[in-house]
Amino acid sequence: MPESLRVAAVAGQEDPVQQEIHQDWANWEYIEVITSSIKKNTDFLNSFDMSCRSRLATLNEKLTALERRIEYIEALVTKGETLTWNSKCCCWEAALRNTGPRGKGPSSLSSFLSP
């Protein structure tokens, strides 16, 4: 290597090929950092999506059960039945509001609701 090139390399001046190689490595490292960040974000979003779907499915099941109970209670009210608490079984019992045969209490206990 001629003396002038060695002095230029020692003084911090690289030849154009080496500059390009160093720039390529710097660009590659930058791209790797960005790619890694995108992968982490994607993993987080996929995990968050699955968690939300699971929680929403659970809430949907609970809402469906509540809607069924409301519809059942509405049907009881429409039929003229009332709900009374049975402490023996810790549940709600449906009974007709009017009295049974000969006026001696409810005519029937038609169904139960869990608390």
mmCIF file of N, CA and C in Angstrom:
data_model
loop_
_atom_site.group_PDB
_atom_site.id
_atom_site.type_symbol
_atom_site.label_atom_id
_atom_site.label_comp_id
_atom_site.label_asym_id
_atom_site.label_seq_id
_atom_site.Cartn_x
_atom_site.Cartn_y
_atom_site.Cartn_z
ATOM 1 N N MET A 1 0.858 -1.166 0.000
ATOM 2 C CA MET A 1 0.000 0.000 0.000
ATOM 3 C C MET A 1 0.902 1.226 0.000
ATOM 4 N N PRO A 2 0.609 2.161 -0.880
ATOM 5 C CA PRO A 2 1.440 3.374 -0.917
ATOM 6 C C PRO A 2 1.333 4.136 0.394
ATOM 7 N N GLU A 3 2.381 4.865 0.691
ATOM 8 C CA GLU A 3 2.476 5.621 1.945
ATOM 9 C C GLU A 3 1.332 6.610 2.103
ATOM 10 N N SER A 4 0.906 7.247 1.036
ATOM 11 C CA SER A 4 -0.160 8.247 1.128
ATOM 12 C C SER A 4 -1.491 7.608 1.540
ATOM 13 N N LEU A 5 -1.749 6.361 1.085
ATOM 14 C CA LEU A 5 -2.987 5.673 1.452
ATOM 15 C C LEU A 5 -2.967 5.232 2.915
ATOM 16 N N ARG A 6 -1.745 4.778 3.361
ATOM 17 C CA ARG A 6 -1.644 4.380 4.756
ATOM 18 C C ARG A 6 -1.864 5.560 5.681
ATOM 19 N N VAL A 7 -1.336 6.679 5.343
ATOM 20 C CA VAL A 7 -1.482 7.880 6.160
ATOM 21 C C VAL A 7 -2.951 8.294 6.176
ATOM 22 N N ALA A 8 -3.622 8.209 5.028
ATOM 23 C CA ALA A 8 -5.038 8.583 4.951
ATOM 24 C C ALA A 8 -5.879 7.628 5.787
ATOM 25 N N ALA A 9 -5.569 6.322 5.768
ATOM 26 C CA ALA A 9 -6.326 5.349 6.544
ATOM 27 C C ALA A 9 -6.098 5.554 8.029
ATOM 28 N N VAL A 10 -4.879 5.863 8.422
ATOM 29 C CA VAL A 10 -4.563 6.089 9.819
ATOM 30 C C VAL A 10 -5.236 7.373 10.298
ATOM 31 N N ALA A 11 -5.350 8.356 9.475
ATOM 32 C CA ALA A 11 -5.934 9.636 9.840
ATOM 33 C C ALA A 11 -7.448 9.567 9.913
ATOM 34 N N GLY A 12 -8.042 8.380 9.753
ATOM 35 C CA GLY A 12 -9.486 8.233 9.869
ATOM 36 C C GLY A 12 -10.188 8.288 8.537
ATOM 37 N N GLN A 13 -9.484 8.409 7.481
ATOM 38 C CA GLN A 13 -10.101 8.426 6.167
ATOM 39 C C GLN A 13 -10.002 7.015 5.589
ATOM 40 N N GLU A 14 -11.143 6.404 5.289
ATOM 41 C CA GLU A 14 -11.169 5.061 4.747
ATOM 42 C C GLU A 14 -11.416 5.152 3.248
ATOM 43 N N ASP A 15 -11.064 4.093 2.573
ATOM 44 C CA ASP A 15 -11.363 4.084 1.150
ATOM 45 C C ASP A 15 -12.866 3.907 0.964
ATOM 46 N N PRO A 16 -13.407 4.246 -0.185
ATOM 47 C CA PRO A 16 -14.851 4.210 -0.419
ATOM 48 C C PRO A 16 -15.478 2.829 -0.199
ATOM 49 N N VAL A 17 -14.779 1.759 -0.466
ATOM 50 C CA VAL A 17 -15.317 0.413 -0.290
ATOM 51 C C VAL A 17 -15.527 0.135 1.193
ATOM 52 N N GLN A 18 -14.554 0.470 2.014
ATOM 53 C CA GLN A 18 -14.685 0.267 3.445
ATOM 54 C C GLN A 18 -15.793 1.149 4.032
ATOM 55 N N GLN A 19 -15.910 2.363 3.561
ATOM 56 C CA GLN A 19 -16.991 3.250 4.016
ATOM 57 C C GLN A 19 -18.352 2.632 3.695
ATOM 58 N N GLU A 20 -18.454 2.076 2.506
ATOM 59 C CA GLU A 20 -19.714 1.448 2.098
ATOM 60 C C GLU A 20 -20.015 0.216 2.960
ATOM 61 N N ILE A 21 -18.993 -0.565 3.269
ATOM 62 C CA ILE A 21 -19.182 -1.747 4.112
ATOM 63 C C ILE A 21 -19.640 -1.331 5.512
ATOM 64 N N HIS A 22 -18.985 -0.322 6.080
ATOM 65 C CA HIS A 22 -19.376 0.158 7.410
ATOM 66 C C HIS A 22 -20.802 0.708 7.398
ATOM 67 N N GLN A 23 -21.151 1.414 6.345
ATOM 68 C CA GLN A 23 -22.513 1.963 6.235
ATOM 69 C C GLN A 23 -23.537 0.825 6.095
ATOM 70 N N ASP A 24 -23.186 -0.205 5.316
ATOM 71 C CA ASP A 24 -24.084 -1.359 5.167
ATOM 72 C C ASP A 24 -24.317 -2.045 6.508
ATOM 73 N N TRP A 25 -23.249 -2.222 7.306
ATOM 74 C CA TRP A 25 -23.402 -2.841 8.624
ATOM 75 C C TRP A 25 -24.272 -1.982 9.536
ATOM 76 N N ALA A 26 -24.069 -0.705 9.512
ATOM 77 C CA ALA A 26 -24.872 0.204 10.332
ATOM 78 C C ALA A 26 -26.340 0.130 9.920
ATOM 79 N N ASN A 27 -26.597 0.117 8.624
ATOM 80 C CA ASN A 27 -27.968 0.001 8.122
ATOM 81 C C ASN A 27 -28.584 -1.343 8.524
ATOM 82 N N TRP A 28 -27.793 -2.423 8.419
ATOM 83 C CA TRP A 28 -28.286 -3.751 8.771
ATOM 84 C C TRP A 28 -28.659 -3.802 10.255
ATOM 85 N N GLU A 29 -27.808 -3.257 11.112
ATOM 86 C CA GLU A 29 -28.098 -3.241 12.544
ATOM 87 C C GLU A 29 -29.368 -2.439 12.828
ATOM 88 N N TYR A 30 -29.528 -1.310 12.167
ATOM 89 C CA TYR A 30 -30.716 -0.471 12.350
ATOM 90 C C TYR A 30 -31.970 -1.234 11.915
ATOM 91 N N ILE A 31 -31.879 -1.915 10.773
ATOM 92 C CA ILE A 31 -33.014 -2.703 10.264
ATOM 93 C C ILE A 31 -33.336 -3.835 11.228
ATOM 94 N N GLU A 32 -32.326 -4.470 11.814
ATOM 95 C CA GLU A 32 -32.547 -5.547 12.781
ATOM 96 C C GLU A 32 -33.258 -5.035 14.032
ATOM 97 N N VAL A 33 -32.888 -3.859 14.496
ATOM 98 C CA VAL A 33 -33.542 -3.279 15.665
ATOM 99 C C VAL A 33 -35.014 -3.002 15.355
ATOM 100 N N ILE A 34 -35.277 -2.429 14.201
ATOM 101 C CA ILE A 34 -36.660 -2.127 13.803
ATOM 102 C C ILE A 34 -37.451 -3.425 13.634
ATOM 103 N N THR A 35 -36.868 -4.424 12.974
ATOM 104 C CA THR A 35 -37.542 -5.707 12.765
ATOM 105 C C THR A 35 -37.867 -6.377 14.101
ATOM 106 N N SER A 36 -36.919 -6.354 15.011
ATOM 107 C CA SER A 36 -37.142 -6.938 16.340
ATOM 108 C C SER A 36 -38.273 -6.211 17.074
ATOM 109 N N SER A 37 -38.299 -4.904 16.984
ATOM 110 C CA SER A 37 -39.367 -4.124 17.630
ATOM 111 C C SER A 37 -40.724 -4.448 17.021
ATOM 112 N N ILE A 38 -40.772 -4.580 15.713
ATOM 113 C CA ILE A 38 -42.036 -4.917 15.040
ATOM 114 C C ILE A 38 -42.508 -6.303 15.485
ATOM 115 N N LYS A 39 -41.594 -7.268 15.589
ATOM 116 C CA LYS A 39 -41.956 -8.616 16.036
ATOM 117 C C LYS A 39 -42.491 -8.591 17.463
ATOM 118 N N LYS A 40 -41.850 -7.839 18.351
ATOM 119 C CA LYS A 40 -42.317 -7.741 19.739
ATOM 120 C C LYS A 40 -43.715 -7.122 19.798
ATOM 121 N N ASN A 41 -43.913 -6.054 19.021
ATOM 122 C CA ASN A 41 -45.236 -5.414 18.989
ATOM 123 C C ASN A 41 -46.298 -6.365 18.452
ATOM 124 N N THR A 42 -45.958 -7.109 17.422
ATOM 125 C CA THR A 42 -46.895 -8.066 16.837
ATOM 126 C C THR A 42 -47.241 -9.160 17.838
ATOM 127 N N ASP A 43 -46.249 -9.676 18.542
ATOM 128 C CA ASP A 43 -46.500 -10.706 19.563
ATOM 129 C C ASP A 43 -47.419 -10.163 20.660
ATOM 130 N N PHE A 44 -47.142 -8.933 21.104
ATOM 131 C CA PHE A 44 -47.987 -8.337 22.139
ATOM 132 C C PHE A 44 -49.419 -8.179 21.639
ATOM 133 N N LEU A 45 -49.593 -7.659 20.426
ATOM 134 C CA LEU A 45 -50.934 -7.445 19.896
ATOM 135 C C LEU A 45 -51.682 -8.762 19.713
ATOM 136 N N ASN A 46 -51.007 -9.804 19.268
ATOM 137 C CA ASN A 46 -51.655 -11.115 19.135
ATOM 138 C C ASN A 46 -52.078 -11.660 20.495
ATOM 139 N N SER A 47 -51.216 -11.508 21.490
ATOM 140 C CA SER A 47 -51.549 -11.954 22.842
ATOM 141 C C SER A 47 -52.726 -11.149 23.400
ATOM 142 N N PHE A 48 -52.699 -9.849 23.195
ATOM 143 C CA PHE A 48 -53.780 -8.974 23.665
ATOM 144 C C PHE A 48 -55.097 -9.347 22.979
ATOM 145 N N ASP A 49 -55.035 -9.616 21.690
ATOM 146 C CA ASP A 49 -56.218 -10.006 20.929
ATOM 147 C C ASP A 49 -56.837 -11.283 21.501
ATOM 148 N N MET A 50 -56.005 -12.292 21.745
ATOM 149 C CA MET A 50 -56.508 -13.555 22.285
ATOM 150 C C MET A 50 -57.101 -13.362 23.677
ATOM 151 N N SER A 51 -56.445 -12.547 24.494
ATOM 152 C CA SER A 51 -56.948 -12.285 25.840
ATOM 153 C C SER A 51 -58.305 -11.588 25.782
ATOM 154 N N CYS A 52 -58.419 -10.590 24.917
ATOM 155 C CA CYS A 52 -59.682 -9.854 24.783
ATOM 156 C C CYS A 52 -60.787 -10.761 24.255
ATOM 157 N N ARG A 53 -60.474 -11.587 23.274
ATOM 158 C CA ARG A 53 -61.486 -12.502 22.732
ATOM 159 C C ARG A 53 -62.000 -13.448 23.814
ATOM 160 N N SER A 54 -61.075 -13.955 24.630
ATOM 161 C CA SER A 54 -61.459 -14.871 25.699
ATOM 162 C C SER A 54 -62.351 -14.169 26.719
ATOM 163 N N ARG A 55 -61.953 -12.984 27.125
ATOM 164 C CA ARG A 55 -62.744 -12.243 28.117
ATOM 165 C C ARG A 55 -64.102 -11.849 27.556
ATOM 166 N N LEU A 56 -64.135 -11.445 26.295
ATOM 167 C CA LEU A 56 -65.412 -11.081 25.683
ATOM 168 C C LEU A 56 -66.328 -12.294 25.549
ATOM 169 N N ALA A 57 -65.760 -13.458 25.252
ATOM 170 C CA ALA A 57 -66.572 -14.670 25.164
ATOM 171 C C ALA A 57 -67.178 -15.007 26.527
ATOM 172 N N THR A 58 -66.387 -14.856 27.585
ATOM 173 C CA THR A 58 -66.893 -15.100 28.934
ATOM 174 C C THR A 58 -68.012 -14.124 29.272
ATOM 175 N N LEU A 59 -67.799 -12.845 28.968
ATOM 176 C CA LEU A 59 -68.840 -11.845 29.223
ATOM 177 C C LEU A 59 -70.099 -12.138 28.410
ATOM 178 N N ASN A 60 -69.919 -12.577 27.177
ATOM 179 C CA ASN A 60 -71.061 -12.903 26.328
ATOM 180 C C ASN A 60 -71.883 -14.042 26.928
ATOM 181 N N GLU A 61 -71.202 -15.063 27.448
ATOM 182 C CA GLU A 61 -71.910 -16.175 28.089
ATOM 183 C C GLU A 61 -72.701 -15.693 29.308
ATOM 184 N N LYS A 62 -72.075 -14.834 30.117
ATOM 185 C CA LYS A 62 -72.762 -14.315 31.302
ATOM 186 C C LYS A 62 -73.967 -13.457 30.911
ATOM 187 N N LEU A 63 -73.800 -12.629 29.891
ATOM 188 C CA LEU A 63 -74.916 -11.791 29.436
ATOM 189 C C LEU A 63 -76.055 -12.645 28.876
ATOM 190 N N THR A 64 -75.701 -13.680 28.140
ATOM 191 C CA THR A 64 -76.726 -14.574 27.595
ATOM 192 C C THR A 64 -77.522 -15.233 28.721
ATOM 193 N N ALA A 65 -76.821 -15.682 29.756
ATOM 194 C CA ALA A 65 -77.501 -16.300 30.898
ATOM 195 C C ALA A 65 -78.420 -15.287 31.584
ATOM 196 N N LEU A 66 -77.942 -14.065 31.753
ATOM 197 C CA LEU A 66 -78.782 -13.030 32.372
ATOM 198 C C LEU A 66 -79.997 -12.702 31.510
ATOM 199 N N GLU A 67 -79.803 -12.634 30.204
ATOM 200 C CA GLU A 67 -80.926 -12.357 29.297
ATOM 201 C C GLU A 67 -81.975 -13.462 29.393
ATOM 202 N N ARG A 68 -81.528 -14.713 29.490
ATOM 203 C CA ARG A 68 -82.473 -15.826 29.626
ATOM 204 C C ARG A 68 -83.251 -15.722 30.934
ATOM 205 N N ARG A 69 -82.571 -15.365 32.006
ATOM 206 C CA ARG A 69 -83.262 -15.198 33.287
ATOM 207 C C ARG A 69 -84.300 -14.079 33.211
ATOM 208 N N ILE A 70 -83.899 -12.974 32.576
ATOM 209 C CA ILE A 70 -84.844 -11.846 32.446
ATOM 210 C C ILE A 70 -86.056 -12.271 31.633
ATOM 211 N N GLU A 71 -85.832 -12.970 30.519
ATOM 212 C CA GLU A 71 -86.949 -13.438 29.701
ATOM 213 C C GLU A 71 -87.852 -14.379 30.499
ATOM 214 N N TYR A 72 -87.241 -15.226 31.312
ATOM 215 C CA TYR A 72 -88.008 -16.152 32.129
ATOM 216 C C TYR A 72 -88.860 -15.381 33.145
ATOM 217 N N ILE A 73 -88.250 -14.417 33.815
ATOM 218 C CA ILE A 73 -88.985 -13.623 34.803
ATOM 219 C C ILE A 73 -90.096 -12.825 34.130
ATOM 220 N N GLU A 74 -89.812 -12.275 32.946
ATOM 221 C CA GLU A 74 -90.858 -11.547 32.205
ATOM 222 C C GLU A 74 -92.029 -12.481 31.875
ATOM 223 N N ALA A 75 -91.707 -13.717 31.499
ATOM 224 C CA ALA A 75 -92.770 -14.681 31.195
ATOM 225 C C ALA A 75 -93.580 -15.001 32.448
ATOM 226 N N LEU A 76 -92.910 -15.126 33.589
ATOM 227 C CA LEU A 76 -93.628 -15.379 34.833
ATOM 228 C C LEU A 76 -94.568 -14.229 35.173
ATOM 229 N N VAL A 77 -94.074 -13.011 35.018
ATOM 230 C CA VAL A 77 -94.895 -11.842 35.324
ATOM 231 C C VAL A 77 -96.089 -11.783 34.383
ATOM 232 N N THR A 78 -95.871 -12.093 33.113
ATOM 233 C CA THR A 78 -96.957 -12.087 32.136
ATOM 234 C C THR A 78 -98.021 -13.126 32.502
ATOM 235 N N LYS A 79 -97.581 -14.291 33.016
ATOM 236 C CA LYS A 79 -98.523 -15.345 33.398
ATOM 237 C C LYS A 79 -99.190 -15.071 34.743
ATOM 238 N N GLY A 80 -98.711 -14.087 35.466
ATOM 239 C CA GLY A 80 -99.271 -13.789 36.777
ATOM 240 C C GLY A 80 -98.634 -14.582 37.892
ATOM 241 N N GLU A 81 -97.422 -15.062 37.688
ATOM 242 C CA GLU A 81 -96.731 -15.806 38.727
ATOM 243 C C GLU A 81 -95.793 -14.885 39.494
ATOM 244 N N THR A 82 -95.457 -15.271 40.707
ATOM 245 C CA THR A 82 -94.503 -14.510 41.508
ATOM 246 C C THR A 82 -93.341 -15.408 41.889
ATOM 247 N N LEU A 83 -92.249 -14.783 42.270
ATOM 248 C CA LEU A 83 -91.085 -15.527 42.731
ATOM 249 C C LEU A 83 -90.984 -15.375 44.240
ATOM 250 N N THR A 84 -90.759 -16.476 44.920
ATOM 251 C CA THR A 84 -90.552 -16.440 46.363
ATOM 252 C C THR A 84 -89.255 -17.163 46.682
ATOM 253 N N TRP A 85 -88.567 -16.700 47.724
ATOM 254 C CA TRP A 85 -87.290 -17.287 48.116
ATOM 255 C C TRP A 85 -87.546 -18.505 48.991
ATOM 256 N N ASN A 86 -86.963 -19.619 48.613
ATOM 257 C CA ASN A 86 -87.071 -20.845 49.399
ATOM 258 C C ASN A 86 -85.742 -21.025 50.123
ATOM 259 N N SER A 87 -85.745 -20.806 51.432
ATOM 260 C CA SER A 87 -84.497 -20.885 52.184
ATOM 261 C C SER A 87 -84.004 -22.319 52.337
ATOM 262 N N LYS A 88 -84.864 -23.323 52.144
ATOM 263 C CA LYS A 88 -84.441 -24.716 52.255
ATOM 264 C C LYS A 88 -83.487 -25.102 51.127
ATOM 265 N N CYS A 89 -83.807 -24.659 49.909
ATOM 266 C CA CYS A 89 -82.944 -25.011 48.778
ATOM 267 C C CYS A 89 -82.117 -23.822 48.302
ATOM 268 N N CYS A 90 -82.266 -22.672 48.983
ATOM 269 C CA CYS A 90 -81.541 -21.446 48.607
ATOM 270 C C CYS A 90 -81.748 -21.125 47.133
ATOM 271 N N CYS A 91 -83.014 -21.065 46.722
ATOM 272 C CA CYS A 91 -83.328 -20.760 45.332
ATOM 273 C C CYS A 91 -84.662 -20.027 45.270
ATOM 274 N N TRP A 92 -84.909 -19.460 44.120
ATOM 275 C CA TRP A 92 -86.179 -18.779 43.888
ATOM 276 C C TRP A 92 -87.175 -19.781 43.329
ATOM 277 N N GLU A 93 -88.399 -19.745 43.827
ATOM 278 C CA GLU A 93 -89.459 -20.608 43.319
ATOM 279 C C GLU A 93 -90.534 -19.747 42.686
ATOM 280 N N ALA A 94 -91.043 -20.243 41.586
ATOM 281 C CA ALA A 94 -92.127 -19.533 40.913
ATOM 282 C C ALA A 94 -93.449 -20.124 41.362
ATOM 283 N N ALA A 95 -94.372 -19.266 41.731
ATOM 284 C CA ALA A 95 -95.687 -19.723 42.163
ATOM 285 C C ALA A 95 -96.738 -18.797 41.585
ATOM 286 N N LEU A 96 -97.910 -19.334 41.307
ATOM 287 C CA LEU A 96 -98.992 -18.503 40.788
ATOM 288 C C LEU A 96 -99.434 -17.519 41.861
ATOM 289 N N ARG A 97 -99.782 -16.316 41.450
ATOM 290 C CA ARG A 97 -100.241 -15.308 42.404
ATOM 291 C C ARG A 97 -101.594 -15.680 42.989
ATOM 292 N N ASN A 98 -102.439 -16.209 42.142
ATOM 293 C CA ASN A 98 -103.772 -16.561 42.657
ATOM 294 C C ASN A 98 -103.687 -17.856 43.453
ATOM 295 N N THR A 99 -104.679 -18.133 44.216
ATOM 296 C CA THR A 99 -104.647 -19.322 45.059
ATOM 297 C C THR A 99 -105.099 -20.534 44.270
ATOM 298 N N GLY A 100 -104.752 -21.687 44.786
ATOM 299 C CA GLY A 100 -105.090 -22.940 44.129
ATOM 300 C C GLY A 100 -106.531 -23.332 44.388
ATOM 301 N N PRO A 101 -106.824 -24.604 44.193
ATOM 302 C CA PRO A 101 -108.197 -25.082 44.394
ATOM 303 C C PRO A 101 -108.670 -24.810 45.826
ATOM 304 N N ARG A 102 -109.889 -24.342 45.945
ATOM 305 C CA ARG A 102 -110.539 -24.058 47.218
ATOM 306 C C ARG A 102 -109.809 -22.984 48.025
ATOM 307 N N GLY A 103 -108.983 -22.145 47.361
ATOM 308 C CA GLY A 103 -108.353 -21.023 48.036
ATOM 309 C C GLY A 103 -107.304 -21.396 49.060
ATOM 310 N N LYS A 104 -106.642 -22.535 48.898
ATOM 311 C CA LYS A 104 -105.664 -22.989 49.884
ATOM 312 C C LYS A 104 -104.232 -22.867 49.350
ATOM 313 N N GLY A 105 -103.712 -21.676 49.145
ATOM 314 C CA GLY A 105 -102.336 -21.459 48.763
ATOM 315 C C GLY A 105 -102.077 -21.552 47.276
ATOM 316 N N PRO A 106 -100.792 -21.495 46.916
ATOM 317 C CA PRO A 106 -100.407 -21.522 45.504
ATOM 318 C C PRO A 106 -100.846 -22.810 44.834
ATOM 319 N N SER A 107 -101.217 -22.704 43.569
ATOM 320 C CA SER A 107 -101.679 -23.883 42.854
ATOM 321 C C SER A 107 -100.528 -24.798 42.463
ATOM 322 N N SER A 108 -99.326 -24.238 42.213
ATOM 323 C CA SER A 108 -98.187 -25.109 41.872
ATOM 324 C C SER A 108 -96.884 -24.331 41.988
ATOM 325 N N LEU A 109 -95.813 -25.049 42.172
ATOM 326 C CA LEU A 109 -94.470 -24.470 42.093
ATOM 327 C C LEU A 109 -93.932 -24.902 40.740
ATOM 328 N N SER A 110 -93.880 -23.961 39.809
ATOM 329 C CA SER A 110 -93.598 -24.361 38.438
ATOM 330 C C SER A 110 -92.127 -24.555 38.123
ATOM 331 N N SER A 111 -91.223 -23.755 38.703
ATOM 332 C CA SER A 111 -89.815 -23.945 38.365
ATOM 333 C C SER A 111 -88.938 -23.186 39.358
ATOM 334 N N PHE A 112 -87.643 -23.351 39.187
ATOM 335 C CA PHE A 112 -86.688 -22.742 40.110
ATOM 336 C C PHE A 112 -85.720 -21.851 39.354
ATOM 337 N N LEU A 113 -85.233 -20.838 40.065
ATOM 338 C CA LEU A 113 -84.150 -19.995 39.552
ATOM 339 C C LEU A 113 -83.001 -20.048 40.538
ATOM 340 N N SER A 114 -81.794 -20.227 40.079
ATOM 341 C CA SER A 114 -80.635 -20.181 40.967
ATOM 342 C C SER A 114 -80.368 -18.742 41.354
ATOM 343 N N PRO A 115 -79.813 -18.542 42.538
ATOM 344 C CA PRO A 115 -79.502 -17.172 42.939
ATOM 345 C C PRO A 115 -78.395 -16.592 42.100
#
